Coordinates of C-alpha atoms in Angstrom, one line a residue:
M1479 CA 85.7 129.8 88.0
L1480 CA 88.8 127.6 88.6
K1481 CA 89.1 126.8 84.8
R1482 CA 92.8 126.2 84.6
I1483 CA 95.3 123.5 83.9
I1484 CA 96.4 121.6 86.9
V1485 CA 99.9 120.0 86.6
L1486 CA 100.2 116.9 88.7
S1487 CA 103.7 116.2 89.9
T1488 CA 105.4 115.5 93.2
A1489 CA 106.2 119.2 93.5
L1490 CA 102.6 120.3 93.1
G1491 CA 101.1 121.6 96.4
V1492 CA 97.6 120.2 96.1
S1493 CA 96.4 119.7 99.6
L1494 CA 93.8 116.9 100.1
F1495 CA 92.2 116.3 103.5
F1496 CA 91.3 112.6 103.3
S1497 CA 93.4 111.1 106.1
L1498 CA 94.3 107.6 104.8
A1499 CA 97.0 105.5 106.4
V1500 CA 99.4 103.2 104.5
A1501 CA 97.7 100.0 103.6
E1502 CA 99.1 97.1 105.6
G1503 CA 99.5 93.4 105.1
N1504 CA 100.4 93.3 101.4
H1505 CA 100.8 89.8 100.2
D1506 CA 104.4 88.8 99.2
H1507 CA 104.1 87.0 95.9
D1508 CA 106.2 86.5 92.8
H1509 CA 104.9 88.7 90.0
D1510 CA 106.2 87.1 86.9
E1511 CA 103.6 85.9 84.4
N1512 CA 104.0 82.3 85.4
H1513 CA 102.7 83.1 88.9
L1514 CA 99.8 85.3 87.9
H1515 CA 96.3 84.1 88.8
E1516 CA 94.4 83.9 85.6
N1517 CA 91.0 84.7 87.1
D1518 CA 92.3 87.9 88.7
I1519 CA 92.2 91.4 87.4
Q1520 CA 95.8 91.9 86.1
P1521 CA 96.7 95.5 85.5
W1522 CA 99.9 96.9 84.2
R1523 CA 101.1 100.4 83.6
I1524 CA 102.9 101.9 80.5
G1525 CA 103.7 105.6 80.9
A1526 CA 100.7 107.3 82.5
E1527 CA 98.1 104.7 81.4
I1528 CA 96.9 101.6 83.1
F1529 CA 95.8 98.5 81.1
V1530 CA 94.1 95.3 82.2
N1531 CA 93.9 91.8 80.9
S1532 CA 90.1 92.1 80.6
N1533 CA 87.3 94.5 81.3
F1534 CA 84.9 91.7 82.3
F1535 CA 85.1 89.2 85.2
E1536 CA 82.7 86.5 86.5
T1537 CA 82.6 85.2 90.1
D1538 CA 80.3 83.5 92.6
F1539 CA 79.1 84.5 96.0
G1540 CA 79.6 81.5 98.2
D1541 CA 83.3 81.3 99.1
L1542 CA 84.1 78.4 101.5
R1543 CA 85.8 80.9 103.8
G1544 CA 83.3 83.7 103.5
G1545 CA 80.0 81.8 103.4
P1546 CA 77.1 81.8 100.9
Y1547 CA 76.9 85.6 100.5
A1548 CA 80.6 86.6 100.2
T1549 CA 83.6 86.2 97.9
S1550 CA 87.2 87.4 97.7
S1551 CA 87.3 87.0 93.9
P1552 CA 88.4 88.4 91.6
G1553 CA 91.7 89.4 93.2
V1554 CA 94.0 92.1 91.7
D1555 CA 97.5 90.8 90.6
I1556 CA 99.8 93.4 88.8
N1557 CA 101.5 92.0 85.7
V1558 CA 105.0 93.4 86.4
A1559 CA 106.4 91.8 83.3
K1560 CA 104.2 94.0 81.1
G1561 CA 104.6 97.2 83.2
A1562 CA 105.3 97.8 86.9
F1563 CA 103.7 100.5 89.0
T1564 CA 105.6 102.9 91.3
P1565 CA 106.8 101.3 94.5
G1566 CA 105.1 102.8 97.6
N1567 CA 102.2 104.2 95.7
W1568 CA 98.6 102.9 96.2
L1569 CA 96.5 101.0 93.7
R1570 CA 92.9 102.2 94.0
F1571 CA 89.5 101.7 92.5
Q1572 CA 86.7 104.2 91.8
P1573 CA 83.1 102.8 91.8
V1574 CA 81.3 103.5 88.5
G1575 CA 77.5 103.5 87.9
R1576 CA 74.8 101.7 89.8
L1577 CA 74.3 98.1 90.8
H1578 CA 72.4 96.1 88.1
F1579 CA 70.4 92.9 88.7
W1580 CA 69.7 89.9 86.3
N1581 CA 66.0 88.8 86.8
G1582 CA 66.3 85.7 84.6
S1583 CA 65.5 87.4 81.3
E1584 CA 67.2 90.9 81.4
W1585 CA 69.5 93.2 83.3
I1586 CA 67.6 95.9 85.2
P1587 CA 68.9 99.0 87.2
H1588 CA 67.0 98.1 90.3
V1589 CA 67.0 95.2 92.8
P1590 CA 64.1 93.1 94.3
D1591 CA 64.9 93.4 98.0
G1592 CA 67.1 96.5 98.4
E1593 CA 70.3 94.5 97.8
R1594 CA 73.7 96.1 97.7
V1595 CA 77.2 94.9 97.2
E1596 CA 79.8 96.0 99.7
V1597 CA 83.5 95.8 99.4
I1598 CA 85.9 96.2 102.3
D1599 CA 89.1 97.9 101.2
A1600 CA 92.7 97.5 102.5
R1601 CA 92.0 100.1 105.3
G1602 CA 88.7 98.5 106.3
N1603 CA 86.6 101.2 104.5
I1604 CA 83.2 100.0 103.2
I1605 CA 82.5 100.8 99.6
E1606 CA 78.9 100.4 98.6
F1607 CA 77.3 99.6 95.2
G1608 CA 73.6 100.1 95.3
A1609 CA 70.8 100.4 92.7
G1610 CA 70.1 103.9 93.9
E1611 CA 73.7 105.2 94.4
V1612 CA 77.3 104.1 94.9
S1613 CA 80.1 105.3 97.1
D1614 CA 81.9 108.3 95.7
I1615 CA 85.1 107.7 97.8
P1616 CA 87.7 105.6 96.0
A1617 CA 88.8 102.4 97.7
I1618 CA 92.4 101.4 98.5
I1619 CA 93.4 98.0 97.1
G1620 CA 96.9 98.0 98.6
E1621 CA 100.4 99.4 98.6
I1622 CA 102.6 98.6 95.6
D1623 CA 105.7 96.6 96.6
S1624 CA 109.4 97.2 95.9
S1625 CA 109.1 95.3 92.6
G1626 CA 106.3 97.4 91.3
G1627 CA 103.8 94.7 91.9
L1628 CA 100.8 93.8 94.2
H1629 CA 98.6 90.8 94.7
E1630 CA 95.5 91.4 96.9
H1631 CA 92.0 90.0 97.4
L1632 CA 89.4 92.3 98.8
D1633 CA 86.2 90.9 100.3
F1634 CA 82.8 91.4 98.5
F1635 CA 79.5 90.9 100.3
I1636 CA 75.8 90.9 99.2
L1637 CA 73.4 92.4 101.7
N1638 CA 69.6 92.9 101.6
A1639 CA 67.3 95.7 102.8
S1640 CA 67.6 94.4 106.4
N1641 CA 71.4 95.0 106.3
A1642 CA 71.9 91.3 106.7
Q1643 CA 74.0 89.2 104.4
G1644 CA 71.7 87.8 101.8
G1645 CA 70.4 88.4 98.3
S1646 CA 67.7 87.3 95.9
T1647 CA 68.6 84.6 93.4
G1648 CA 70.0 86.0 90.3
A1649 CA 73.1 87.8 89.1
Y1650 CA 74.5 91.2 90.1
R1651 CA 76.8 93.5 88.2
I1652 CA 79.1 96.3 89.4
Q1653 CA 81.7 98.4 87.6
L1654 CA 84.9 100.0 88.8
R1655 CA 88.0 101.7 87.4
L1656 CA 91.5 101.2 88.6
F1657 CA 93.9 104.1 89.2
E1658 CA 97.2 104.8 91.0
S1659 CA 97.8 107.5 93.6
Q1660 CA 100.6 108.5 95.9
P1661 CA 100.1 107.5 99.6
N1662 CA 97.5 109.5 101.5
S1663 CA 96.3 111.2 98.4
D1664 CA 93.2 110.9 96.2
V1665 CA 95.0 112.6 93.3
S1666 CA 95.5 110.1 90.5
V1667 CA 99.0 109.8 89.0
S1668 CA 97.7 107.7 86.1
I1669 CA 95.0 107.5 83.5
A1670 CA 92.4 105.3 85.0
T1671 CA 91.3 102.1 83.3
A1672 CA 88.1 101.9 81.3
P1673 CA 85.2 100.6 83.4
I1674 CA 85.8 97.0 84.6
A1675 CA 82.6 95.0 85.0
I1676 CA 82.3 92.2 87.7
V1677 CA 79.3 89.9 87.5
F1678 CA 78.4 87.9 90.6
N1679 CA 76.4 84.7 90.6
R1680 CA 73.9 84.5 93.5
G1681 CA 72.3 81.0 93.4
L1682 CA 71.9 80.5 89.7
E1683 CA 72.7 77.2 88.0
H1684 CA 75.6 77.2 85.6
E1685 CA 73.5 77.6 82.5
G1686 CA 71.4 80.4 83.9
F1687 CA 74.5 82.3 85.1
E1688 CA 76.2 82.0 81.7
K1689 CA 73.1 83.5 80.1
A1690 CA 73.3 86.4 82.5
A1691 CA 77.0 86.9 82.0
S1692 CA 76.7 86.8 78.2
A1693 CA 74.0 89.5 78.3
A1694 CA 76.1 91.6 80.7
V1695 CA 79.0 91.8 78.2
D1696 CA 76.8 94.0 76.0
L1697 CA 75.8 96.4 78.8
D1698 CA 77.4 99.7 78.1
E1699 CA 75.5 102.0 80.4
N1700 CA 78.0 104.4 82.2
S1701 CA 80.6 104.0 79.4
V1702 CA 80.1 107.6 78.2
L1703 CA 80.3 108.8 81.8
A1704 CA 83.5 107.0 82.4
D1705 CA 85.8 107.5 79.4
N1706 CA 89.5 107.2 79.9
G1707 CA 91.1 110.3 81.3
I1708 CA 88.3 111.5 83.6
L1709 CA 89.5 111.9 87.2
N1710 CA 87.2 112.6 90.1
I1711 CA 88.7 114.2 93.2
Q1712 CA 86.4 114.1 96.3
R1713 CA 88.0 117.0 98.3
V1714 CA 90.7 119.4 97.3
K1715 CA 91.7 122.8 98.8
A1716 CA 92.1 125.7 96.4
F1717 CA 92.1 129.5 97.1
G1718 CA 91.2 128.9 100.8
K1719 CA 88.1 126.8 100.0
Y1720 CA 87.3 123.1 99.5
Y1721 CA 85.9 121.6 96.3
K1722 CA 84.8 118.4 94.6
A1723 CA 86.5 118.4 91.2
K1724 CA 86.4 116.6 87.9
L1725 CA 89.4 116.7 85.6
N1726 CA 90.3 115.5 82.2
F1727 CA 93.8 114.1 81.3
I1728 CA 95.2 116.1 78.3
G1729 CA 98.7 114.6 78.2
N1730 CA 102.2 115.5 79.4
N1731 CA 101.1 114.9 83.1
Q1732 CA 98.5 117.7 82.8
F1733 CA 94.8 117.6 83.8
Q1734 CA 92.2 120.2 82.7
L1735 CA 89.5 121.1 85.3
I1736 CA 86.1 120.5 83.7
A1737 CA 83.8 120.8 86.8
A1738 CA 84.1 121.9 90.4
E1739 CA 81.6 122.1 93.3
E1740 CA 82.3 123.9 96.5
I1741 CA 82.0 121.9 99.7
P1742 CA 80.2 123.7 102.5
E1743 CA 82.3 124.5 105.5
T1744 CA 80.1 122.4 107.8
E1745 CA 81.1 119.3 105.7
H1746 CA 84.8 119.8 105.4
N1747 CA 85.2 120.4 109.2
R1748 CA 83.6 117.1 110.1

């Protein structure tokens, strides 16, 4: 059922019922290459595809502003010189895979004290990365400005099983994928990036963290599940019903539906 080609365009009447307001408070920055922050994620767009300066970033919990269990790095700084995005659209990220923990000798897919990484997006939504599960709702990084650029820093936190800020000594890895959408829509208007890994240091000495980071580079779990061109839509209305849908980009602004799951009426009316 529902196996058909979905053409994404501004004229397409795909009705989504996530009520998201326009992200406020964008930073006003110059977006030429001389002003880019080298430690930030730097995406650019060519055609329908988003590229990034790297798929691997290192950072530390312990910002002076946020305290020992928080950080606002890495930020996201669009490289307009290489390829601007569409003004007024939203830059988003989709969580990928589970939280991993470095125990001093290897990366493992579970954590010692129920830790999770939370990200607060531009609308104040909390996105969770846990060892058991991750949020399936995409986050809003911010609204793309009139030059096709954006520079934002979201807040990342490490919390323990008691829901308090804190985390066992070690390193933590999350993955996410960037995509672009129109305002108030979860429908991607781009091919999402390959998974981007962020490794957070929580209390390790420099040498110990570099060992963890080097080992994380070779982690490729989730890569098969997150190939370029796969788009997840959390709620879409079709034929009078609501569905979760997974689509594959096939070129020429077309996506092929590869999976759909009906959402019970009790859920979509909440």
